[in-house]
């Protein structure tokens, strides 16, 4: 064992170029796909295409962040996809109710958001307590809360997407930060310049959807949380060795509960984002497999289901890789069904690379 | 008198089974006591009582001559009673400084308001303590996974020492190590001894115990059957005590 | 051992059986039409898919792995067998032969996903969760491409005759028929007893149970799940064994897909998607550990029955559609909690 | 002790399983009025609205209604167990069902029909939907449902007018496995083919996922920035594509036709996000089903083999018309 460990250590110092490549292979792969699709995809290489890829990936990014924390601790959260739906449905129905009761739009939206997030946190709390206190395997505990989330959200919406919402949700959710009209030189923040008529909107160059701010802030926050804080350090420690963490005096129970609450918080937030982007409270459909998509992205980002490793930005790259692949294949005229195979193959490549260079990550 | 740690009349039962029966013992500062016994003799249970994993059914624990209550591993750690388990309890996915500071990370203010981990400080302190214990680890940045068994042992010891252990319990410190590494561990224990730390070593390796221990305590079926001074005894006597051929009370 | 609290320990160990019994009694009173022969047969008939997938999953979980691909391998098999049957039929083969050949070829093709899983897990040391997740995507994509997304249809009607037949048909006052339903006037009182596919499933499960319980292969499977290093040192070819385990898992899933094709006279890429998680759940309710080394086919089947009786019972009771998810979620957590508490009571005493 | 408990449990289980053999057959007694069962296709607004129509008509006629468990997704493996659970309740005189597969449902429905319970298929059908000539699937009394193909064709005609009979159009479909939406797509294709200056640039499947529909439409707009019209074949596809068009800053420039008059789509129409909504008449389909079943059971009058209620188009001009409000779906 000692010899092997020494050999690996030696390998690390020698193979630094390899290590950088292997450690960030998903990133390089992303760059490669972008280059390839720029040639094959019609209008793929365009500012607004990249903007919309990321804009539409907001919810997936949030779910992947959630899953990153959980997976680093060595767990898995199967409930995130349906917690997203629960949050969207709960907040939408609250907004609908309050708005119909003549509350002001901002007030009903605000209360709706709070209700949606609260419902999500409840799921995480239940799962977290099950896992941390009663040692229920995360797979089962979150499968349980997933069932409860499904049941409750269908109770709330009865299988109907929830409409009648306060106006302007989608305007906020899909707004851009900067609008420029090259022809007239007019520009403004957060709304089209007053001099530009609605039908001229096509001539506008719109830069940075508002979701970019959200993504940027959250990626930064979560990156900081994981990288620079005690909370993050303990998250890795728990994933590395639960035993060591307990003996080092980490309150692992509380920590795990917090992890699952954080996970469902992010899932709940994704539900709110979905509500703002789509304008209706949609429950999650069964074929969506949002949680599996998020887990896949995190793994592509180099995390291990055994726990102990994973990085927020790498998970984000994982999401973008899958989304770019989907978008690029579509714009290149490839049938949607091939996407499943492509994703499967890429996953295998990811894990085999991970296995070949286990200590480089 | 003069013990760093003393236990008096400790009894621990599991259901009908008496795992530790009325055991008393003590360890002085700068002394190494070897705890010996066959499997199931109650060694592990006794040290788990001391390190706070189990709560004794009867008896008391004195630390620095004061009676103390140890209800959890945290209590023991807070007093300066550190345990190095056979599995070392290291987070293999983290590097050396992260493990030494695990649970007690040093923070600093970044940008004047953000509380962040002070990696530089922890790295510096870690190399200091390793130097103090005369331990060489190629790169502190390497994850524990990439270290050898002896190096891991060293990290675990450094962690205890850094956090001011006054009393150290080592469970099979030399098991699963190569010969050279075993020697290194023995010399580290001797170094610790010279720093005035009280140590209990559990080991099946009779040879090692004879090398480091000042005294030996032998347990059988939950009872303390003998307490010997190392230089006054020999391996045959110890073995016969362990397997129960004769009972010596001294 | 366990003198005091012997009874609670016993309940702890046998809670699954007790729970099933409670369910049966409960639904017999409250589930409309549950407490009839037909009611029971329906429950059995619709638990065949889950039972086969859970059997597949049991082998894998006992080794400490997990197979997320079973659901889509099932769909893949249904699509492939349906397409093949149509193809052979169009070549002018007799329906019997078309279906027979389709089934045989599908069984052979169905080994493939398992083989890939096995090689990834055993040779390339890919975590089972990921390897099988990737293979899930590949099989799903392939089935979608084969069918262009829709169902594979136009299977010879003989499939339906086989898939939906019963072992015994009884017409009171007229006699008894085996396998084929007698021509009877509409509305006549034909009593159908024991669906053939249930018999097939029971046979397959019996073989699986024998394999796991009574053979050296089974012993080795537990050994690998208990401690793969120890198994390796004991001279077990763990790599080959793991490959065989995943191939076996795929085989059971393929069988399940073929049964789907026979029952529904069509193939569907996502036919098994909703059973994927349920199959793991059934194994866990049956007391297996996701860390490996524990679990038996018989207890898995108990888990399957608990789930299907619950589901069908709630449906017959007319409980609102999605409440069943809440019920299953709660029972699942309850199941694991009991499993967590009772072993602890037992272990602490030795 | 363990062994004995197992034995007791096994005996109890066996006894319980055997009892129904003796207990069977006592179900039928004491039933007077007619009972009709309804087995919906999937949990969605369309079938909930149909159930509402069924219940209203049943109340008027004094018919009992039992509704099966709504399958949580589309497919025979979901629907058939629910159907069997529904039928196991017993005491059912007639079945209204929306089969989720035109082939997989033939066998189970035939068995039900053979037991003497007549079947009427609503919304979707068995085989090719033609029960008038003898075939393996001609046993149902009738098929009652929208002519999806005709609907698709008419949507195409309306959309063509909206875009000035020239340009590119795109379809967001839901699921290649559901006959109803496939017919809509095919009808639309046929309808569009009659306009030589309009080209259909593609048809994608969003699998009933609005987010997915949004992504697909965004990509389609990226490929064809000069898209003139989009047909979203159901609620989710229409909503998703409307939002994508809006995000692309093309609201108003791209005309959107949709299917199924849910309140959300009607609101979107009022808000100018979409331009056309085809309303099927699920309530009326249900009500016609109950009516036909009731007449068959009580007066032995066989219904027509195919009953096709029409549909309504909502546009900006008539959306506030009080007479139209009855066509909006509701639970």
Coordinates of N, CA, C and O in Angstrom, one line a residue, chain B residues 24-113:
Chain B
X24 N -9.0 -0.3 37.9 CA -8.4 0.9 38.3 C -7.0 1.0 37.7 O -6.3 0.0 37.6
X25 N -6.6 2.2 37.3 CA -5.2 2.3 36.8 C -4.9 3.8 36.6 O -5.8 4.7 36.7
X26 N -3.6 4.1 36.4 CA -3.2 5.5 36.2 C -2.0 5.7 35.4 O -1.2 4.7 35.2
X27 N -1.9 6.8 34.8 CA -0.7 7.1 33.9 C -0.1 8.4 34.3 O -0.8 9.4 34.5
X28 N 1.2 8.4 34.5 CA 1.9 9.7 34.9 C 2.3 10.5 33.7 O 2.4 10.0 32.6
X29 N 2.6 11.7 33.9 CA 3.1 12.6 32.8 C 4.4 12.0 32.4 O 5.3 11.6 33.2
X30 N 4.6 12.0 31.1 CA 5.9 11.4 30.5 C 6.1 10.0 30.7 O 7.2 9.4 30.6
X31 N 5.0 9.3 30.9 CA 5.0 7.8 31.1 C 4.3 7.1 30.0 O 3.2 7.6 29.5
X32 N 4.8 6.0 29.5 CA 4.0 5.2 28.6 C 3.6 3.9 29.2 O 4.4 3.2 29.8
X33 N 2.3 3.7 29.2 CA 1.8 2.4 29.8 C 1.2 1.6 28.7 O 0.4 2.0 27.8
X34 N 1.6 0.3 28.6 CA 1.1 -0.6 27.6 C -0.1 -1.3 28.2 O -0.1 -1.8 29.3
X35 N -1.1 -1.4 27.4 CA -2.3 -2.1 27.8 C -2.4 -3.4 26.9 O -2.5 -3.3 25.7
X36 N -2.3 -4.5 27.6 CA -2.3 -5.8 26.9 C -3.5 -6.7 27.3 O -4.0 -6.6 28.3
X37 N -3.7 -7.6 26.4 CA -4.8 -8.6 26.7 C -5.3 -9.2 25.4 O -5.0 -8.7 24.3
X38 N -5.9 -10.4 25.5 CA -6.4 -11.1 24.3 C -7.6 -10.3 23.8 O -8.1 -9.4 24.4
X39 N -8.0 -10.8 22.6 CA -9.2 -10.2 22.1 C -10.4 -10.4 23.0 O -10.5 -11.5 23.6
X40 N -11.2 -9.4 23.3 CA -12.3 -9.5 24.2 C -11.9 -9.4 25.6 O -12.8 -9.6 26.5
X41 N -10.7 -9.0 25.9 CA -10.3 -8.8 27.3 C -10.8 -7.6 27.9 O -10.8 -7.4 29.1
X42 N -11.3 -6.6 27.1 CA -11.9 -5.4 27.6 C -11.0 -4.2 27.4 O -11.3 -3.1 27.9
X43 N -9.9 -4.3 26.7 CA -9.0 -3.2 26.5 C -9.7 -2.0 25.7 O -9.7 -0.9 26.2
X44 N -10.3 -2.4 24.6 CA -11.0 -1.4 23.8 C -12.1 -0.7 24.5 O -12.2 0.5 24.5
X45 N -12.9 -1.5 25.3 CA -14.0 -0.9 26.0 C -13.4 0.1 27.0 O -14.0 1.2 27.2
X46 N -12.3 -0.3 27.7 CA -11.8 0.6 28.7 C -11.3 1.9 28.1 O -11.7 3.0 28.6
X47 N -10.6 1.9 26.9 CA -10.2 3.1 26.4 C -11.3 3.9 25.8 O -11.3 5.1 25.7
X48 N -12.4 3.2 25.3 CA -13.5 3.9 24.8 C -14.2 4.7 26.0 O -14.9 5.7 25.7
X49 N -14.2 4.1 27.2 CA -14.7 4.8 28.3 C -13.9 6.1 28.6 O -14.5 7.1 28.8
X50 N -12.6 5.9 28.5 CA -11.8 7.1 28.8 C -12.0 8.2 27.7 O -12.0 9.4 28.0
X51 N -12.1 7.7 26.4 CA -12.2 8.7 25.4 C -13.6 9.2 25.1 O -13.9 10.0 24.2
X52 N -14.5 8.7 26.0 CA -15.9 9.3 25.9 C -16.9 8.6 25.0 O -18.0 9.1 24.8
X53 N -16.4 7.5 24.3 CA -17.3 6.8 23.4 C -18.4 6.1 24.2 O -19.6 6.1 23.9
X54 N -18.0 5.4 25.3 CA -18.9 4.8 26.2 C -19.0 5.5 27.5 O -18.0 6.1 27.9
X55 N -20.1 5.3 28.2 CA -20.2 5.9 29.6 C -20.1 4.7 30.5 O -20.8 3.7 30.4
X56 N -19.3 4.8 31.5 CA -19.1 3.7 32.5 C -20.3 3.6 33.3 O -21.0 4.5 33.6
X57 N -20.6 2.3 33.7 CA -21.8 2.1 34.6 C -21.4 2.4 36.1 O -22.2 2.7 36.9
X58 N -20.1 2.2 36.4 CA -19.7 2.5 37.7 C -18.2 3.0 37.7 O -17.5 2.7 36.7
X59 N -17.8 3.7 38.7 CA -16.4 4.1 38.8 C -16.2 5.5 38.4 O -17.2 6.2 37.9
X60 N -15.0 6.1 38.6 CA -14.8 7.5 38.2 C -13.5 7.7 37.5 O -12.6 6.8 37.5
X61 N -13.4 8.8 36.8 CA -12.2 9.2 36.0 C -11.6 10.4 36.6 O -12.4 11.4 36.9
X62 N -10.3 10.5 36.9 CA -9.7 11.7 37.3 C -8.7 12.2 36.3 O -7.9 11.4 35.8
X63 N -8.8 13.4 36.0 CA -7.8 14.0 35.0 C -7.1 15.1 35.7 O -7.7 16.1 36.3
X64 N -5.8 15.1 35.8 CA -5.0 16.1 36.5 C -5.5 16.2 38.0 O -5.7 17.3 38.5
X65 N -5.8 15.0 38.5 CA -6.2 14.9 39.9 C -7.6 15.5 40.3 O -7.9 15.6 41.4
X66 N -8.3 15.8 39.2 CA -9.7 16.3 39.5 C -10.7 15.3 38.9 O -10.4 14.8 37.8
X67 N -11.7 15.0 39.6 CA -12.7 14.1 39.0 C -13.4 14.8 37.8 O -13.8 15.9 37.9
X68 N -13.5 14.0 36.7 CA -14.1 14.7 35.6 C -15.3 13.8 35.0 O -15.3 12.6 35.3
X69 N -16.1 14.4 34.3 CA -17.3 13.8 33.6 C -17.0 13.7 32.1 O -16.8 14.8 31.5
X70 N -16.8 12.6 31.5 CA -16.6 12.5 30.1 C -17.8 11.9 29.4 O -17.9 10.6 29.5
X71 N -18.6 12.7 28.8 CA -19.9 12.1 28.3 C -19.8 11.9 26.8 O -20.6 11.2 26.2
X72 N -18.8 12.5 26.1 CA -18.7 12.4 24.7 C -17.3 12.6 24.3 O -16.5 13.1 25.1
X73 N -16.9 12.1 23.1 CA -15.6 12.3 22.6 C -15.2 13.8 22.6 O -14.0 14.1 22.8
X74 N -16.2 14.7 22.5 CA -15.9 16.1 22.5 C -15.3 16.5 23.8 O -14.4 17.3 23.9
X75 N -15.9 16.0 24.9 CA -15.5 16.3 26.3 C -14.0 15.9 26.4 O -13.2 16.7 27.0
X76 N -13.7 14.7 26.0 CA -12.4 14.2 26.1 C -11.4 15.1 25.4 O -10.3 15.5 25.9
X77 N -11.8 15.5 24.2 CA -10.9 16.3 23.3 C -10.7 17.6 24.0 O -9.5 18.2 24.0
X78 N -11.7 18.2 24.5 CA -11.6 19.5 25.1 C -10.7 19.5 26.3 O -10.0 20.5 26.6
X79 N -10.6 18.4 27.0 CA -9.7 18.3 28.2 C -8.2 18.1 27.7 O -7.3 18.3 28.5
X80 N -8.0 17.6 26.5 CA -6.7 17.3 26.1 C -6.4 15.8 26.1 O -5.3 15.3 26.1
X81 N -7.5 15.0 26.1 CA -7.3 13.5 25.9 C -7.6 13.2 24.5 O -8.7 13.3 24.0
X82 N -6.5 12.8 23.8 CA -6.6 12.5 22.4 C -6.5 11.0 22.2 O -5.7 10.4 22.8
X83 N -7.3 10.5 21.2 CA -7.2 9.1 20.9 C -6.8 8.9 19.4 O -7.4 9.6 18.6
X84 N -5.8 8.1 19.2 CA -5.4 7.8 17.8 C -5.9 6.4 17.5 O -5.3 5.5 18.1
X85 N -6.9 6.3 16.8 CA -7.5 4.9 16.6 C -6.7 4.2 15.5 O -5.9 4.8 14.8
X86 N -6.9 2.9 15.5 CA -6.2 2.1 14.5 C -6.4 2.6 13.1 O -5.5 2.7 12.3
X87 N -7.7 3.0 12.8 CA -8.0 3.5 11.5 C -7.6 5.0 11.3 O -7.9 5.6 10.3
X88 N -7.0 5.6 12.3 CA -6.4 6.9 12.3 C -7.5 8.1 12.2 O -7.2 9.2 12.5
X89 N -8.7 7.8 11.7 CA -9.7 8.8 11.6 C -9.2 10.0 10.9 O -9.3 11.1 11.4
X90 N -8.7 9.8 9.7 CA -8.3 11.0 8.9 C -9.3 11.1 7.7 O -9.8 10.1 7.2
X91 N -9.5 12.3 7.2 CA -10.3 12.5 6.0 C -9.3 12.3 4.8 O -8.5 13.2 4.6
X92 N -9.4 11.2 4.2 CA -8.4 10.9 3.2 C -8.4 11.8 2.0 O -7.4 11.9 1.2
X93 N -9.6 12.5 1.8 CA -9.7 13.3 0.6 C -9.1 14.7 0.8 O -9.1 15.5 0.0
X94 N -8.7 15.0 2.1 CA -8.2 16.3 2.4 C -6.7 16.2 2.6 O -6.1 15.1 2.8
X95 N -6.0 17.4 2.6 CA -4.6 17.4 2.7 C -4.2 17.4 4.2 O -5.0 17.5 5.1
X96 N -2.9 17.5 4.5 CA -2.4 17.4 5.9 C -2.9 18.5 6.8 O -3.4 18.3 7.8
X97 N -2.7 19.8 6.3 CA -3.1 20.9 7.2 C -4.6 20.8 7.5 O -5.1 21.0 8.6
X98 N -5.4 20.4 6.4 CA -6.9 20.4 6.6 C -7.2 19.3 7.7 O -8.1 19.5 8.5
X99 N -6.4 18.2 7.7 CA -6.7 17.2 8.7 C -6.2 17.6 10.1 O -6.9 17.3 11.1
X100 N -5.1 18.3 10.2 CA -4.6 18.7 11.5 C -5.6 19.7 12.1 O -5.9 19.7 13.3
X101 N -6.2 20.5 11.3 CA -7.1 21.6 11.8 C -8.5 21.2 11.7 O -9.4 22.0 11.8
X102 N -8.8 19.9 11.3 CA -10.2 19.5 11.1 C -11.1 19.8 12.3 O -10.7 19.4 13.4
X103 N -12.1 20.5 12.1 CA -13.1 20.8 13.2 C -12.6 22.0 14.0 O -13.4 22.5 14.8
X104 N -11.4 22.5 13.8 CA -10.9 23.7 14.5 C -10.2 24.6 13.6 O -9.1 25.1 13.9
X105 N -10.8 24.8 12.4 CA -10.1 25.5 11.4 C -9.8 27.0 11.8 O -10.6 27.6 12.5
X106 N -8.7 27.4 11.3 CA -8.3 28.8 11.6 C -9.0 29.7 10.5 O -8.9 29.4 9.3
X107 N -9.7 30.7 10.9 CA -10.3 31.6 9.9 C -9.6 33.0 9.9 O -8.9 33.3 10.8
X108 N -9.8 33.7 8.8 CA -9.3 35.1 8.7 C -10.4 35.9 8.0 O -11.3 35.4 7.3
X109 N -10.2 37.2 8.1 CA -11.1 38.1 7.4 C -10.5 38.4 6.0 O -9.4 38.8 5.9
X110 N -11.3 38.2 5.0 CA -10.9 38.6 3.6 C -11.7 39.8 3.2 O -12.9 39.9 3.6
X111 N -11.1 40.7 2.6 CA -11.8 41.9 2.1 C -12.4 42.7 3.3 O -13.4 43.4 3.1
X112 N -12.0 42.4 4.5 CA -12.5 43.1 5.6 C -13.8 42.6 6.2 O -14.1 42.9 7.3
X113 N -14.5 41.7 5.5 CA -15.8 41.3 6.1 C -16.0 39.8 5.9 O -16.8 39.2 6.6

